[in-house]
Amino acid sequence: MTLAQWAGPARWQSELPHSRETHAFVWVTRGQGRCLLEGLRRGVGVHNALVIPAGTLFATDLGKQGFGLVCTIPPVASVPMPDTAQQLRVRDSQAQAELATILETMQREDNTARHFHDEAMSAYAVLLGVWLRRTMIDAPSPPRPPASERLVRAYAALIERDFASGRPMADYAAALGVTPTHLTRTCRTVAGMSAAQLLTQRIVHAARGFLVQSDHPFKLIAAMLGFRSAAYFSRFVLHHTGFTPTQLRRDAEASAPKTAVAPATRMPGVG
């Protein structure tokens, strides 16, 4: 699919930190912007490939001019994927052409209703995996990440695991063996925001996802996200979005046909 289709119609869906249930391979062909991968803020431009494993905290902002293609791969598929997020700057023209051919062929196949469609898509996905592994091997070995990046990566992983627990940022800092002040300072340097902001934005994304993509009662959503009460949840949503939960849900219903689907976010302990 295109990058715009994958990101979603609303900017918050891509620009707030979140995760997906499928692996994603993103190929940027136009524009430039920023992304957040495992808590690390990076610049993104043309001929950049992003590999985002399922369950990885990330966000993207490529602006209105950004364009690219995205291939999503279920974790159960027999396509080897890296365990950690990757950003590859592909400068070799032959490698660029090979990747473009694979993705465009997959896109054409996916837009048709030919026999053995699933088998064909699986075969192309394997080819994509081969291309990825070759490119990663040919890329220069990255230096060992500094302690600040390792800390923020660990914090991002904890956020993705426990953001619905209601735990404050200080509890995450204690689990990582650092002070809240040190974690906040490090996050500002590496992620471009404070530790509390990173946690809050993840919760805001989950809250908006449940409000606009499900018909769950507000009280249930509040409980699923670790809030003490529906009233506190409503104040949180109003403070961080400028709209009440009722307004967000009403606007979503007015802009699209109602479909009760699970939001594209993982809730620990929730089926």
Short mmCIF file of C-alpha atoms in Angstrom, two decimals:
data_model
loop_
_atom_site.label_atom_id
_atom_site.label_comp_id
_atom_site.label_asym_id
_atom_site.label_seq_id
_atom_site.Cartn_x
_atom_site.Cartn_y
_atom_site.Cartn_z
CA MET A 1 0.00 0.00 0.00
CA THR A 2 1.04 3.62 -0.19
CA LEU A 3 2.55 5.34 2.80
CA ALA A 4 -0.55 7.54 3.12
CA GLN A 5 -2.89 4.53 3.13
CA TRP A 6 -0.81 2.83 5.81
CA ALA A 7 -0.46 5.94 7.99
CA GLY A 8 -4.21 6.60 8.09
CA PRO A 9 -6.36 9.63 7.30
CA ALA A 10 -5.67 11.51 10.55
CA ARG A 11 -2.20 12.90 11.34
CA TRP A 12 -2.26 11.68 14.94
CA GLN A 13 -2.45 8.09 13.71
CA SER A 14 1.10 8.26 12.38
CA GLU A 15 2.68 11.12 14.31
CA LEU A 16 1.94 9.90 17.85
CA PRO A 17 4.09 7.02 19.15
CA HIS A 18 2.37 3.65 18.75
CA SER A 19 2.96 0.13 17.46
CA ARG A 20 1.43 -2.20 14.90
CA GLU A 21 0.60 -5.90 15.07
CA THR A 22 2.40 -6.61 11.79
CA HIS A 23 5.98 -6.07 10.65
CA ALA A 24 6.30 -3.10 8.30
CA PHE A 25 8.79 -2.37 5.54
CA VAL A 26 8.63 1.30 4.48
CA TRP A 27 10.32 2.60 1.31
CA VAL A 28 10.41 6.41 1.00
CA THR A 29 10.55 7.68 -2.58
CA ARG A 30 9.71 11.37 -2.14
CA GLY A 31 9.92 14.01 0.55
CA GLN A 32 11.70 14.14 3.85
CA GLY A 33 10.75 14.34 7.49
CA ARG A 34 11.29 12.62 10.80
CA CYS A 35 10.57 9.34 12.45
CA LEU A 36 10.77 7.90 15.94
CA LEU A 37 12.09 4.32 16.07
CA GLU A 38 12.35 2.59 19.45
CA GLY A 39 12.39 6.03 21.05
CA LEU A 40 15.18 7.38 18.83
CA ARG A 41 14.40 10.46 16.76
CA ARG A 42 15.85 10.33 13.22
CA GLY A 43 15.68 12.19 9.95
CA VAL A 44 14.12 10.37 6.99
CA GLY A 45 14.55 11.13 3.31
CA VAL A 46 14.37 9.76 -0.22
CA HIS A 47 15.70 6.21 -0.69
CA ASN A 48 15.41 5.45 3.00
CA ALA A 49 14.04 2.08 4.05
CA LEU A 50 12.50 1.64 7.49
CA VAL A 51 12.07 -1.82 8.97
CA ILE A 52 9.63 -1.75 11.89
CA PRO A 53 9.10 -5.09 13.66
CA ALA A 54 5.66 -5.82 15.10
CA GLY A 55 5.21 -4.40 18.60
CA THR A 56 7.90 -1.72 18.15
CA LEU A 57 7.21 1.80 19.39
CA PHE A 58 7.45 4.23 16.48
CA ALA A 59 6.03 7.35 14.85
CA THR A 60 6.44 8.92 11.42
CA ASP A 61 6.06 12.45 10.07
CA LEU A 62 6.94 12.85 6.39
CA GLY A 63 4.67 15.81 5.73
CA LYS A 64 2.20 16.30 2.93
CA GLN A 65 4.86 15.88 0.22
CA GLY A 66 6.15 12.58 1.50
CA PHE A 67 5.44 9.49 -0.57
CA GLY A 68 6.43 5.86 -0.35
CA LEU A 69 5.30 2.26 -0.38
CA VAL A 70 4.72 0.01 2.61
CA CYS A 71 4.67 -3.76 2.80
CA THR A 72 3.15 -5.23 5.95
CA ILE A 73 4.06 -8.79 6.92
CA PRO A 74 2.28 -10.84 9.62
CA PRO A 75 4.63 -12.10 12.35
CA VAL A 76 3.52 -15.66 11.57
CA ALA A 77 4.76 -15.41 7.97
CA SER A 78 7.89 -17.35 7.06
CA VAL A 79 9.82 -14.20 6.15
CA PRO A 80 12.89 -13.48 8.33
CA MET A 81 12.70 -9.98 9.81
CA PRO A 82 15.13 -8.14 12.11
CA ASP A 83 14.37 -8.17 15.84
CA THR A 84 15.06 -4.44 16.12
CA ALA A 85 14.01 -1.47 14.01
CA GLN A 86 16.31 -0.55 11.14
CA GLN A 87 16.86 2.52 9.01
CA LEU A 88 18.74 1.89 5.78
CA ARG A 89 19.95 4.64 3.47
CA VAL A 90 20.09 2.89 0.11
CA ARG A 91 22.51 4.73 -2.16
CA ASP A 92 23.23 1.98 -4.70
CA SER A 93 21.09 2.53 -7.81
CA GLN A 94 20.89 -1.18 -8.60
CA ALA A 95 19.59 -1.98 -5.12
CA GLN A 96 17.04 0.84 -5.46
CA ALA A 97 15.84 -0.56 -8.80
CA GLU A 98 15.58 -4.10 -7.44
CA LEU A 99 13.50 -2.96 -4.48
CA ALA A 100 11.24 -0.78 -6.63
CA THR A 101 10.56 -3.75 -8.92
CA ILE A 102 9.67 -6.04 -6.00
CA LEU A 103 7.32 -3.53 -4.36
CA GLU A 104 5.63 -2.45 -7.58
CA THR A 105 5.07 -6.08 -8.56
CA MET A 106 3.57 -6.79 -5.14
CA GLN A 107 1.31 -3.76 -5.50
CA ARG A 108 0.05 -4.90 -8.92
CA GLU A 109 -0.55 -8.42 -7.62
CA ASP A 110 -2.44 -7.11 -4.62
CA ASN A 111 -4.71 -5.01 -6.83
CA THR A 112 -5.88 -8.00 -8.85
CA ALA A 113 -7.98 -11.06 -8.07
CA ARG A 114 -5.83 -13.65 -9.83
CA HIS A 115 -5.64 -17.30 -8.85
CA PHE A 116 -3.03 -18.25 -6.21
CA HIS A 117 -2.84 -14.64 -5.03
CA ASP A 118 -1.75 -15.57 -1.50
CA GLU A 119 1.03 -17.84 -2.75
CA ALA A 120 2.31 -15.14 -5.07
CA MET A 121 2.32 -12.49 -2.33
CA SER A 122 4.17 -14.86 0.01
CA ALA A 123 6.79 -15.52 -2.68
CA TYR A 124 7.30 -11.80 -3.29
CA ALA A 125 7.59 -11.24 0.47
CA VAL A 126 10.38 -13.82 0.59
CA LEU A 127 12.16 -11.94 -2.21
CA LEU A 128 11.76 -8.74 -0.20
CA GLY A 129 13.30 -10.47 2.80
CA VAL A 130 16.26 -11.59 0.69
CA TRP A 131 16.74 -8.04 -0.59
CA LEU A 132 16.63 -6.73 2.98
CA ARG A 133 19.19 -9.19 4.32
CA ARG A 134 21.56 -8.52 1.43
CA THR A 135 21.28 -4.78 1.95
CA MET A 136 21.88 -5.07 5.69
CA ILE A 137 24.98 -7.21 5.10
CA ASP A 138 26.37 -4.76 2.53
CA ALA A 139 25.70 -1.74 4.76
CA PRO A 140 28.58 -0.45 6.92
CA SER A 141 28.54 -1.89 10.44
CA PRO A 142 27.04 0.74 12.75
CA PRO A 143 29.07 1.75 15.81
CA ARG A 144 27.99 0.53 19.22
CA PRO A 145 25.12 2.81 20.31
CA PRO A 146 25.93 5.13 23.21
CA ALA A 147 24.49 4.54 26.66
CA SER A 148 21.90 7.28 26.12
CA GLU A 149 20.40 5.49 23.10
CA ARG A 150 20.42 2.13 24.86
CA LEU A 151 18.57 3.67 27.80
CA VAL A 152 15.88 5.27 25.63
CA ARG A 153 15.43 2.06 23.64
CA ALA A 154 14.89 0.17 26.88
CA TYR A 155 12.44 2.83 28.05
CA ALA A 156 10.51 2.68 24.77
CA ALA A 157 10.23 -1.10 25.09
CA LEU A 158 8.88 -0.75 28.64
CA ILE A 159 6.37 1.87 27.50
CA GLU A 160 5.07 -0.38 24.76
CA ARG A 161 4.72 -3.23 27.20
CA ASP A 162 3.18 -1.35 30.15
CA PHE A 163 1.64 1.92 28.94
CA ALA A 164 -1.85 0.67 29.81
CA SER A 165 -0.87 -0.09 33.41
CA GLY A 166 -1.35 3.44 34.71
CA ARG A 167 2.22 3.52 36.06
CA PRO A 168 3.85 6.98 36.24
CA MET A 169 7.09 7.78 34.48
CA ALA A 170 9.03 7.60 37.76
CA ASP A 171 8.20 3.89 38.04
CA TYR A 172 9.75 3.26 34.62
CA ALA A 173 12.89 5.17 35.66
CA ALA A 174 13.17 3.05 38.81
CA ALA A 175 12.80 -0.14 36.76
CA LEU A 176 15.66 1.06 34.52
CA GLY A 177 17.86 1.94 37.49
CA VAL A 178 18.02 5.68 36.80
CA THR A 179 16.48 8.79 38.29
CA PRO A 180 13.46 10.45 36.64
CA THR A 181 15.62 13.52 36.04
CA HIS A 182 18.28 11.52 34.19
CA LEU A 183 15.67 9.67 32.11
CA THR A 184 13.94 12.94 31.23
CA ARG A 185 17.19 14.62 30.21
CA THR A 186 18.25 11.65 28.12
CA CYS A 187 14.88 11.42 26.37
CA ARG A 188 14.99 15.11 25.48
CA THR A 189 18.37 14.58 23.81
CA VAL A 190 17.61 11.31 22.01
CA ALA A 191 13.85 11.38 21.42
CA GLY A 192 13.26 15.12 21.18
CA MET A 193 10.75 15.07 24.04
CA SER A 194 10.72 14.40 27.75
CA ALA A 195 10.24 10.93 29.21
CA ALA A 196 6.79 11.89 30.49
CA GLN A 197 5.79 13.25 27.07
CA LEU A 198 6.81 10.03 25.34
CA LEU A 199 4.69 7.97 27.73
CA THR A 200 1.76 10.39 27.52
CA GLN A 201 1.74 10.47 23.73
CA ARG A 202 1.63 6.68 23.60
CA ILE A 203 -1.42 6.68 25.88
CA VAL A 204 -3.08 9.44 23.84
CA HIS A 205 -2.69 7.38 20.66
CA ALA A 206 -4.25 4.34 22.32
CA ALA A 207 -7.10 6.44 23.74
CA ARG A 208 -7.91 8.04 20.39
CA GLY A 209 -7.70 4.66 18.70
CA PHE A 210 -10.29 3.14 21.01
CA LEU A 211 -12.53 6.19 20.80
CA VAL A 212 -12.67 6.41 17.01
CA GLN A 213 -12.24 2.76 16.02
CA SER A 214 -14.49 1.03 18.53
CA ASP A 215 -17.80 1.50 20.30
CA HIS A 216 -16.45 0.63 23.75
CA PRO A 217 -17.99 2.68 26.58
CA PHE A 218 -15.71 5.40 27.94
CA LYS A 219 -15.64 3.72 31.34
CA LEU A 220 -14.28 0.52 29.78
CA ILE A 221 -11.63 2.38 27.77
CA ALA A 222 -10.54 4.21 30.90
CA ALA A 223 -10.12 0.93 32.76
CA MET A 224 -8.25 -0.67 29.84
CA LEU A 225 -5.75 2.21 29.87
CA GLY A 226 -5.19 2.25 33.63
CA PHE A 227 -7.19 5.35 34.54
CA ARG A 228 -8.81 5.55 37.97
CA SER A 229 -12.14 6.71 36.59
CA ALA A 230 -13.95 7.67 33.42
CA ALA A 231 -13.99 11.29 34.60
CA TYR A 232 -10.20 11.38 34.94
CA PHE A 233 -9.87 9.75 31.52
CA SER A 234 -12.15 12.39 29.98
CA ARG A 235 -10.09 15.21 31.51
CA PHE A 236 -6.90 13.60 30.20
CA VAL A 237 -8.28 13.35 26.66
CA LEU A 238 -9.57 16.94 26.70
CA HIS A 239 -6.25 18.27 27.99
CA HIS A 240 -4.12 16.48 25.40
CA THR A 241 -6.35 16.69 22.32
CA GLY A 242 -8.51 19.76 22.91
CA PHE A 243 -11.66 17.64 22.50
CA THR A 244 -13.80 15.55 24.81
CA PRO A 245 -14.12 11.81 24.19
CA THR A 246 -17.68 12.41 23.02
CA GLN A 247 -16.54 14.99 20.46
CA LEU A 248 -13.79 12.74 19.11
CA ARG A 249 -16.17 9.83 18.67
CA ARG A 250 -18.89 12.00 17.14
CA ASP A 251 -16.43 13.54 14.65
CA ALA A 252 -15.19 10.08 13.65
CA GLU A 253 -18.72 8.84 13.12
CA ALA A 254 -19.56 11.87 11.01
CA SER A 255 -16.52 11.49 8.74
CA ALA A 256 -16.72 7.76 8.05
CA PRO A 257 -19.22 4.89 8.09
CA LYS A 258 -19.39 3.24 11.50
CA THR A 259 -17.36 0.04 11.71
CA ALA A 260 -16.70 -1.62 15.04
CA VAL A 261 -13.14 -2.86 14.67
CA ALA A 262 -10.31 -3.29 17.10
CA PRO A 263 -7.92 -0.33 17.12
CA ALA A 264 -4.46 -0.76 15.62
CA THR A 265 -2.80 -0.86 19.00
CA ARG A 266 -1.85 -3.59 21.40
CA MET A 267 -3.43 -3.61 24.85
CA PRO A 268 -1.63 -5.75 27.40
CA GLY A 269 -4.02 -8.19 28.98
CA VAL A 270 -6.93 -7.27 26.74
CA GLY A 271 -8.33 -9.68 24.16
#
